[in-house]
Short mmCIF file of C-alpha atoms and ligand atoms in Angstrom, two decimals:
data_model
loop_
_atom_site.label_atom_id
_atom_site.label_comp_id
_atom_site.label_asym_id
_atom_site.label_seq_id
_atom_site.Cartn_x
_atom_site.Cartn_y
_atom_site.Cartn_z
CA UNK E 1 23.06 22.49 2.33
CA UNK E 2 24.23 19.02 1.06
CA UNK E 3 20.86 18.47 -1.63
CA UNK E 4 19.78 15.33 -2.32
CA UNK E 5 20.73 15.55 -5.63
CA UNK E 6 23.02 18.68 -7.05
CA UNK E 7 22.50 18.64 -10.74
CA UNK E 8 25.00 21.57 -11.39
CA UNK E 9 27.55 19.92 -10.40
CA UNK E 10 27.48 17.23 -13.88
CA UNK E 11 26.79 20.11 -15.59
CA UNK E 12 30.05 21.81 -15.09
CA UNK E 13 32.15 18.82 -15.56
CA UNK E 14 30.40 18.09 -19.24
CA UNK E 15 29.05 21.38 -19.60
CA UNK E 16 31.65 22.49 -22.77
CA UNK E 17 30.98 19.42 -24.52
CA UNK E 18 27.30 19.58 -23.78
CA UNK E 19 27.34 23.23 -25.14
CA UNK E 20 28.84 22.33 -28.46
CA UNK E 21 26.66 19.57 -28.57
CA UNK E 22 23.57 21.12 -27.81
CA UNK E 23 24.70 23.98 -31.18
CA UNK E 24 25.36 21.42 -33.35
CA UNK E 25 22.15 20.72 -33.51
CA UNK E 26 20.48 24.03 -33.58
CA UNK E 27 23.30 24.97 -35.98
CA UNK E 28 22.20 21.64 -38.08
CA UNK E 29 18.25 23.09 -38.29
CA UNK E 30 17.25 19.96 -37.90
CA UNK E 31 15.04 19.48 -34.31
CA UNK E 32 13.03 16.34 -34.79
CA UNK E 33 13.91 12.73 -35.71
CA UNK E 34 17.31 13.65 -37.06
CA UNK E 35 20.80 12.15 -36.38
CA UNK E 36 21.08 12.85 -33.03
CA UNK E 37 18.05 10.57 -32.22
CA UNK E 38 18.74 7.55 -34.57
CA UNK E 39 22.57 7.67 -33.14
CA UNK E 40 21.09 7.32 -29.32
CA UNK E 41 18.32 4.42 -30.13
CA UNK E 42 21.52 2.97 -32.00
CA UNK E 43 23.77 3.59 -28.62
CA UNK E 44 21.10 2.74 -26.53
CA UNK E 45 20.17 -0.44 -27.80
CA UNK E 46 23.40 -1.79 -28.17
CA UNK E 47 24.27 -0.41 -24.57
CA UNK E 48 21.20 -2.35 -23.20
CA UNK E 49 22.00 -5.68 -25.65
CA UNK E 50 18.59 -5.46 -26.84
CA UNK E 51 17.85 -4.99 -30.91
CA UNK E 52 15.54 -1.99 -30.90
CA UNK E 53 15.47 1.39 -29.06
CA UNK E 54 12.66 3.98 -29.48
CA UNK E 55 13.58 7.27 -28.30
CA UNK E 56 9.92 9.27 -26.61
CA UNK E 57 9.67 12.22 -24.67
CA UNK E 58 9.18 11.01 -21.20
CA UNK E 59 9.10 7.62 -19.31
CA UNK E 60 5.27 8.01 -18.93
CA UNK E 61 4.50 8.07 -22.45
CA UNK E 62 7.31 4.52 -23.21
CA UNK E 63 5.08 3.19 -20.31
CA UNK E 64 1.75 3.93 -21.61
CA UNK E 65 2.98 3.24 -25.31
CA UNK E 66 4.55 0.22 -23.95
CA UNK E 67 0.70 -1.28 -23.06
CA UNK E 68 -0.96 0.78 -26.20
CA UNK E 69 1.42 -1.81 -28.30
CA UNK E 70 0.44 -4.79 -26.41
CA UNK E 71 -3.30 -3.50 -26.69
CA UNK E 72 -4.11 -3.63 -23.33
CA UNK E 73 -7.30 -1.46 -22.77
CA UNK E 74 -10.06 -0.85 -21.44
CA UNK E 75 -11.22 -4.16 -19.97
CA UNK E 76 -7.83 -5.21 -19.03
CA UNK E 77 -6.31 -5.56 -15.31
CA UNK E 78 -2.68 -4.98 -15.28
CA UNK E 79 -0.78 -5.92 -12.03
CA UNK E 80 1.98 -4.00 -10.65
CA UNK E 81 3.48 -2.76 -7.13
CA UNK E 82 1.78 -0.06 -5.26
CA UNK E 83 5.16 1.41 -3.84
CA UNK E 84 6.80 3.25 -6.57
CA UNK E 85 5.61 6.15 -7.32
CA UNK E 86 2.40 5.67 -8.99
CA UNK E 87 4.22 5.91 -12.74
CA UNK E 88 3.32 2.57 -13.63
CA UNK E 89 -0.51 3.27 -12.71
CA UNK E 90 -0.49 6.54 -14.13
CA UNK E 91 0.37 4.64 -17.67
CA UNK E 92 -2.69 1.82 -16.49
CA UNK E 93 -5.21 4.59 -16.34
CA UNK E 94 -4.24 6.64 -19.49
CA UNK E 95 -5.40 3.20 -21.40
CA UNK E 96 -8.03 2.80 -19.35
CA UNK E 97 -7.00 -0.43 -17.81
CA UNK E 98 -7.11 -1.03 -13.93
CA UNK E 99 -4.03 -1.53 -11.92
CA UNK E 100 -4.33 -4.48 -9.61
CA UNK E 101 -1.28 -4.09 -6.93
CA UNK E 102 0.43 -6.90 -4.95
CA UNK E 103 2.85 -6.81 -2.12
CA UNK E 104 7.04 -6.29 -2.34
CA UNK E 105 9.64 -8.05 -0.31
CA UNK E 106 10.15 -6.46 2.85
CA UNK E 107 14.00 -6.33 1.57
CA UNK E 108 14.03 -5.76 -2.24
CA UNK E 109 11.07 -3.59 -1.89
CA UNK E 110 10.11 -5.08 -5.15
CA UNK E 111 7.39 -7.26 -6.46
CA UNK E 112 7.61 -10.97 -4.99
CA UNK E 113 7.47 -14.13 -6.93
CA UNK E 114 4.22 -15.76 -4.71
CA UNK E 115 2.52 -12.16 -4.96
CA UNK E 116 2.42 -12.25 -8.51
CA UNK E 117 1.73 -16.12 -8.64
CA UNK E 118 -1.46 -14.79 -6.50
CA UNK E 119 -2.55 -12.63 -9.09
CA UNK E 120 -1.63 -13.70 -12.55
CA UNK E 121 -4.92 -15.55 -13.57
CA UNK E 122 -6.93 -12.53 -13.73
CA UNK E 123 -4.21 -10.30 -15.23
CA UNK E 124 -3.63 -9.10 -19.13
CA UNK E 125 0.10 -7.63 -18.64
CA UNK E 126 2.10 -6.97 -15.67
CA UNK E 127 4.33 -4.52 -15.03
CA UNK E 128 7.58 -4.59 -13.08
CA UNK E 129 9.63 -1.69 -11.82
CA UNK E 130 13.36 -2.05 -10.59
CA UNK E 131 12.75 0.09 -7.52
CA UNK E 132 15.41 2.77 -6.31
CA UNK E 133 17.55 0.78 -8.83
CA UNK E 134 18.16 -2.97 -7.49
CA UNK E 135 16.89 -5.39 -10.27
CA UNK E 136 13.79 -7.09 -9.22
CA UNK E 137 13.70 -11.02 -9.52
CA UNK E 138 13.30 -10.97 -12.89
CA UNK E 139 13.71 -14.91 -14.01
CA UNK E 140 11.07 -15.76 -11.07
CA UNK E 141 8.78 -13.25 -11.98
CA UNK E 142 8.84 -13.47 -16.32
CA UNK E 143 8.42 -17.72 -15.41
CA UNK E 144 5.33 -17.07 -13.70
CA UNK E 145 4.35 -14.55 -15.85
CA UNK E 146 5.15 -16.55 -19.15
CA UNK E 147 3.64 -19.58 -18.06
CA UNK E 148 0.20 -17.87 -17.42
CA UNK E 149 0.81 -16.61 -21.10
CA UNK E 150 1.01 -13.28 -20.17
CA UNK E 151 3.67 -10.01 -21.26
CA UNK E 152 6.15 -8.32 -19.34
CA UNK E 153 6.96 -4.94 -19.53
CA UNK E 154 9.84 -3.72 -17.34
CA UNK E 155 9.70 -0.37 -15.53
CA UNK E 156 13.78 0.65 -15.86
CA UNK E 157 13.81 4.04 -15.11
CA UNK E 158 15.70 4.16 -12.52
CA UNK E 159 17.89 1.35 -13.25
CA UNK E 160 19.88 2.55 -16.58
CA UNK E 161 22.78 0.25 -16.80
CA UNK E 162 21.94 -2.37 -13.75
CA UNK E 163 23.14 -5.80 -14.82
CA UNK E 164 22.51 -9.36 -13.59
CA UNK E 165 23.96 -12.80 -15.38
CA UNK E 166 25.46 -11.08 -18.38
CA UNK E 167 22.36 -9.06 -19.22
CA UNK E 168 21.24 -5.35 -18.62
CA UNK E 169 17.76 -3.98 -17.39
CA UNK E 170 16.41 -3.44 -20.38
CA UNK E 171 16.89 -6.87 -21.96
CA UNK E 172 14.20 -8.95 -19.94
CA UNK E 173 11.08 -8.10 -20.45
CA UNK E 174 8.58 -8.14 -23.59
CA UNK E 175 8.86 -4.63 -23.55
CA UNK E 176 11.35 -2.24 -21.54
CA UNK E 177 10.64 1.69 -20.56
CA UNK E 178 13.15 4.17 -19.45
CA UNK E 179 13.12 7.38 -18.04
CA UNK E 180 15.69 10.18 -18.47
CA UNK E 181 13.93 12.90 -16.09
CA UNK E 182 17.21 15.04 -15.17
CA UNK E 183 17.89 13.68 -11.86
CA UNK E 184 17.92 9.79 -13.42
CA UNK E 185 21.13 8.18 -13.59
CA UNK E 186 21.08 8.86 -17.17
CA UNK E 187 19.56 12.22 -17.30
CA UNK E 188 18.65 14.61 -20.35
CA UNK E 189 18.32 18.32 -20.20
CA UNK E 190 14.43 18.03 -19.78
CA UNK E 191 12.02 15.03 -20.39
CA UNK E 192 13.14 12.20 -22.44
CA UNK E 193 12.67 8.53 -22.51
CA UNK E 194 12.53 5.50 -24.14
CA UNK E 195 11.15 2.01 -24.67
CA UNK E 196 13.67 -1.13 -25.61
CA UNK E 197 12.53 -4.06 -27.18
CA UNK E 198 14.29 -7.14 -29.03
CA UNK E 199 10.53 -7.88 -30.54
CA UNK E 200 10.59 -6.27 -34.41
CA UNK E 201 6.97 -6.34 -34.11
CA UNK E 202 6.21 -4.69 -31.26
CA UNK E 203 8.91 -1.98 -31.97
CA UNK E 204 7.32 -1.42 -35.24
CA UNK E 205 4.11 -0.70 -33.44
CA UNK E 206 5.31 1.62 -30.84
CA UNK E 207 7.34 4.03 -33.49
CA UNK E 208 3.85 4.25 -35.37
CA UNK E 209 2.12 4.93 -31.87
CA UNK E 210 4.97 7.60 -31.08
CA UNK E 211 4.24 9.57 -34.45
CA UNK E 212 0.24 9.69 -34.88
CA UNK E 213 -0.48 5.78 -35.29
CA UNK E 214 1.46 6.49 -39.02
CA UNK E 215 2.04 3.77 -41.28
CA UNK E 216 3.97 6.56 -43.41
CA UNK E 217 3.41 10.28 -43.60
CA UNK E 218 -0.03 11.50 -43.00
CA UNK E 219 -1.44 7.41 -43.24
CA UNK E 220 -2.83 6.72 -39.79
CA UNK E 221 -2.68 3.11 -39.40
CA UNK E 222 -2.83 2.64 -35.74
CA UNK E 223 -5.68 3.66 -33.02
CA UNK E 224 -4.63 5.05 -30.01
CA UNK E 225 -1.13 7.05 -31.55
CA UNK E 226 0.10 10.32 -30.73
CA UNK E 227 3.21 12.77 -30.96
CA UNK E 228 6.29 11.42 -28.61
CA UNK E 229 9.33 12.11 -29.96
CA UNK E 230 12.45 12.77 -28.12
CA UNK E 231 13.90 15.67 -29.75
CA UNK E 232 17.39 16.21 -31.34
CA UNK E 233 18.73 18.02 -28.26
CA UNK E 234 17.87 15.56 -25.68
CA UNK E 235 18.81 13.08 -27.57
CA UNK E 236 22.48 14.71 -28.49
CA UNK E 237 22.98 15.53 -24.40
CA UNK E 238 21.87 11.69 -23.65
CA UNK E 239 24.61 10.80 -26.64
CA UNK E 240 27.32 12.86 -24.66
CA UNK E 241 26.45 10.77 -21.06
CA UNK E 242 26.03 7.63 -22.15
CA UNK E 243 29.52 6.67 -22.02
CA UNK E 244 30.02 8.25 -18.78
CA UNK E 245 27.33 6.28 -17.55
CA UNK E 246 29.10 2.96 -16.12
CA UNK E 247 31.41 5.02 -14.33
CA UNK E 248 28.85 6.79 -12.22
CA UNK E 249 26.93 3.99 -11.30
CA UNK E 250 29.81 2.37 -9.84
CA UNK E 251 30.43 5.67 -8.13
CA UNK E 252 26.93 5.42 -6.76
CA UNK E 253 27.61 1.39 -5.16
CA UNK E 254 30.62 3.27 -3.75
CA UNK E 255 28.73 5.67 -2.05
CA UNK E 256 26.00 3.25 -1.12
CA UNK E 257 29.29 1.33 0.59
CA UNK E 258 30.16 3.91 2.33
CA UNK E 259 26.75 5.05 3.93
CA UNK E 260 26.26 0.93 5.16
CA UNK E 261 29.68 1.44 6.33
CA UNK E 262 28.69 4.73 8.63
CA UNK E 263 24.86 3.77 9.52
CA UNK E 264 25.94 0.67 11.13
CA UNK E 265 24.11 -0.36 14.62
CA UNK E 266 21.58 2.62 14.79
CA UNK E 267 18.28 1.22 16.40
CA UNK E 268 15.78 3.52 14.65
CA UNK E 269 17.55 2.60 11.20
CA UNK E 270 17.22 -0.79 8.83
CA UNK E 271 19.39 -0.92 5.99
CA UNK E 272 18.72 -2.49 2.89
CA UNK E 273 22.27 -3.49 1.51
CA UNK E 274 22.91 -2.00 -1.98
CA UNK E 275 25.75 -1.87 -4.18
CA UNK E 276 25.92 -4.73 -6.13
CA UNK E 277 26.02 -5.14 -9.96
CA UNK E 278 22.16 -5.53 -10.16
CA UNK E 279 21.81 -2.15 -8.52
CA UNK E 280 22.66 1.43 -9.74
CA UNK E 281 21.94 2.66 -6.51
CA UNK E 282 19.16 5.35 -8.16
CA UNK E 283 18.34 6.70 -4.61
CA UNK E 284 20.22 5.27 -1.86
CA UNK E 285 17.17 4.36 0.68
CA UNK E 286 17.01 3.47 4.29
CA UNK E 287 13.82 2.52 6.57
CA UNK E 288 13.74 5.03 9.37
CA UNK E 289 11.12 5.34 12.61
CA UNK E 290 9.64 8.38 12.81
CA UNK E 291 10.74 9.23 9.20
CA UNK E 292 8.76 12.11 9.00
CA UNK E 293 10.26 14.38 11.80
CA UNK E 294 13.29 12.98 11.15
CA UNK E 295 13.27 14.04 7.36
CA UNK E 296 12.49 17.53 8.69
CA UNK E 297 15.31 17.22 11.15
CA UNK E 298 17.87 16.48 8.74
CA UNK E 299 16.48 19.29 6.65
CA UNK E 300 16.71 21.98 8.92
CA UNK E 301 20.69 20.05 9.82
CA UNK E 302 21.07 20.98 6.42
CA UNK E 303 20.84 17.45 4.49
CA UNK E 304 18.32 17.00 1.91
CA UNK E 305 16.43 14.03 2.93
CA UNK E 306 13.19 12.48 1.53
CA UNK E 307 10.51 10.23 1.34
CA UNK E 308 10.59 8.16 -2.03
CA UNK E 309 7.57 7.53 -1.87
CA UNK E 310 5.31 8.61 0.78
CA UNK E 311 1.79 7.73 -0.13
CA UNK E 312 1.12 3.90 -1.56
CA UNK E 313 -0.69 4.23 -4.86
CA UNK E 314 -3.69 2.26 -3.03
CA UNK E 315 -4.18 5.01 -1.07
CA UNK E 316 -4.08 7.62 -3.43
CA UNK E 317 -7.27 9.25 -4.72
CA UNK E 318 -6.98 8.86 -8.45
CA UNK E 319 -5.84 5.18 -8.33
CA UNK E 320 -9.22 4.50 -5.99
CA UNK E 321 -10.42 2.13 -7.92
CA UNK E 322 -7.98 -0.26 -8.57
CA UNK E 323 -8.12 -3.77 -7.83
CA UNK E 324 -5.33 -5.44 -5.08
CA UNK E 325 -3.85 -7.76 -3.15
CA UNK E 326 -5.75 -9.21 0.32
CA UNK E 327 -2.75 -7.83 2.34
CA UNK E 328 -0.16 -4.92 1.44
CA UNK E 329 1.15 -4.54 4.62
CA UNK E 330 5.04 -4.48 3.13
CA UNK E 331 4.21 -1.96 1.32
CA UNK E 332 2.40 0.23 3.27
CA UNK E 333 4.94 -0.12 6.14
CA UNK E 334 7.53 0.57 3.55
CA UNK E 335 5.94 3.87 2.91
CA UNK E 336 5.50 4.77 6.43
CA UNK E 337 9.09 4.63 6.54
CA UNK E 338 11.39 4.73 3.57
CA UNK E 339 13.79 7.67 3.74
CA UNK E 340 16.78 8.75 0.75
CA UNK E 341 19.70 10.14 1.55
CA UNK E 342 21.66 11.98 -0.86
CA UNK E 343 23.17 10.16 -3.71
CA UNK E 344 24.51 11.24 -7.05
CA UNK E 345 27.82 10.51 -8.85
CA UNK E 346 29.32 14.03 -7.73
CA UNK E 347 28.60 14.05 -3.80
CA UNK E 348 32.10 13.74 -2.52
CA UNK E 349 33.20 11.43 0.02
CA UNK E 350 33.54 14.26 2.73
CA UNK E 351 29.74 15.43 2.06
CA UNK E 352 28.85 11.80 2.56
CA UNK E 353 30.40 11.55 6.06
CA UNK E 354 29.16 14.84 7.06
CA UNK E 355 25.39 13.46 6.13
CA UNK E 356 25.87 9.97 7.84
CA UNK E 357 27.39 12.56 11.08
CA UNK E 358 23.44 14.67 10.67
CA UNK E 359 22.21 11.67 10.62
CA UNK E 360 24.13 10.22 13.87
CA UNK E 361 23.58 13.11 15.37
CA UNK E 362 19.64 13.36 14.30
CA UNK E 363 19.04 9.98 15.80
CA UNK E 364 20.90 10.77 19.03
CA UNK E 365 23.49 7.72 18.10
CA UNK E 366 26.92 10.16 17.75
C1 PLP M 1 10.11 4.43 -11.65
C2 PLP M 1 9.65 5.52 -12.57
N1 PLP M 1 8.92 5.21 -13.64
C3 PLP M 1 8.46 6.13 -14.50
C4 PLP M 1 8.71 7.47 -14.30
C5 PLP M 1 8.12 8.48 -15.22
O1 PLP M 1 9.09 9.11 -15.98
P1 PLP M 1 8.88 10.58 -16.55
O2 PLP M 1 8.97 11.54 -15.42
O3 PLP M 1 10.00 10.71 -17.53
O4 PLP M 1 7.55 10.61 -17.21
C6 PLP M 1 9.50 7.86 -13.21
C7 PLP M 1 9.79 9.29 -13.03
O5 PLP M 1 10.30 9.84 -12.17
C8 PLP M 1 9.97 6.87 -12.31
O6 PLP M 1 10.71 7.20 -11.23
#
């Protein structure tokens, strides 16, 4: 079976220095905001060229801390896409604030400039996530946004490292929020994430929200804080990868090359060409007909296919009442039909061809 993603396989090629680095700490005693964190939002920062790096315990909590710091709340509308996941409205709901989702390009799969312009008058913050990897159009997008005098916060988790112009993910937005879920392109041993800023205020804010609302020990300063610290260990593995991490995103654009390369001129298939610098290639996605059986198909041809993500967040139960768009017919179509093929630093190029051959032979195009 050729998985869509084959975590192991990092593992053994880091694992001795992961080992040692995962003892050092436990040998050290020392599990929570130690050296091993402050050396990461250090390495992080400067890695993103942004001045401030707060190190959490998952990509929900930098996105929910992200709009606790800008105060959204209750009352507030907060638009976003309705085709990634449902992360960002998760975060919109956990402050009580109502997502309002507008439509993606039919190519980028990412928010468009004229949906947003649609929107923005009724909006307090809007949040923007770099889907599958491929920066979205970022200086359209933060004009509108800026002119209606409203914040950006940029969803980055799965584009660790993507770069347009001279600048990183990371370093566009008001606010920035990573995710290092294992199977990310920077991924800890566990949850982890992460919220970049160059704003000294708002970083000040979100370290108090991460530890209690604390102005200092045991002085709760802040509403709305809680416990999210990324812990020495994650924080010492993410320290290890880090440097490793240019490397396999280029690995990734290769592998996106060579899947554009082999899916050429299938009917059933679109392609949405990947691979360049703005793009870590996260999950290398195609639109398929049928996507469903043919997911299963591949499956039982032994390739692990899947739907990223299957259900817009419109449609789903707990997001009922948000607010949207007149039309999200990209979106939903996108949906309908998105399919990811497997991708990940380690797949070598003979697994590749063998999955673009299931697929071939899937779609009845050998
Ligand atoms: C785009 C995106 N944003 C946010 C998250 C949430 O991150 P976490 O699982 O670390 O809470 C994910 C997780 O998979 C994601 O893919």
């Amino acid at each position: 079976m050729i998985l869509l993603n084959d975590l192991k396989r990092q593992q053994l090629a880091l694992g001795a220095e992961l080992k040692a680095a995962v003892c050092k700490v436990c040998d050290r005693g020392w599990y929570a905001l130690g050296e091993e964190v402050r050396g990461f939002e250090a390495e992080f920062a400067s890695y993103c060229g942004v001045a401030n790096c707060i190190a959490l315990n998952s990509g929900t909590d930098a996105l929910e801390l992200a709009l606790r710091c800008l105060g959204i709340g209750d009352d507030d509308v907060v638009v976003t896409v309705a085709n990634a996941g449902g992360y960002a409205s998760t975060a919109i709901r956990l402050v009580g604030a109502t997502p309002h989702y507008v439509d993606v390009d039919g190519f980028s799969m990412n928010m468009t400039a004229a949906s947003l312009q649609d929107a923005i008058a009724d909006v307090s913050a809007v949040i923007i996530t770099h889907l599958y990897g491929r920066l979205a159009a970022m200086d359209e997008l933060v004009a509108i946004a800026r002119g209606a005098g409203v914040p950006v916060i940029e969803d980055a988790s799965h584009a660790h490292g993507a770069r347009r112009a001279g600048r990183r993910a990371g370093a566009m937005s008001n606010l920035a929020c990573f995710s290092f879920y294992p199977t990310k392109n920077l991924g800890a041993a566990g949850d982890a994430g992460a919220i970049v800023t160059d704003d000294e205020g708002l970083s000040k804010r979100c370290r108090q929200l991460a530890q209690y609302g604390w102005s200092t020990r045991y002085n709760a300063e802040l509403a709305g804080g809680r416990n999210s610290r990324m812990d020495e260990m994650q924080a010492a593995v993410l320290r290890i990868k880090l440097p490793h991490l240019d490397g396999w995103n280029d690995r990734r654009r290769q592998i996106a090359a060579q899947y554009e390369q082999g899916l050429q001129n299938i009917p059933q298939l679109r392609l949405h060409t990947r691979g360049t610098d703005d793009d870590t290639v996260h999950l290398f996605v195609v639109e398929c007909q049928d996507r469903d059986t043919v997911v299963e198909d591949l499956q039982k041809a032994g390739v692990g296919a899947a739907a990223h993500y299957p259900v817009a967040d419109h449609r789903q139960r707990a997001f009922a009442d948000c607010h949207r768009s007149e039309s999200l017919s990209v979106t939903e179509a996108l949906c309908d039909a998105v399919m990811s093929l497997p991708c990940y630093p380690e797949i070598t190029d003979d697994e590749v061809a063998t999955v673009i051959g299931a697929v071939r032979g899937v779609l009845g195009c050998d």
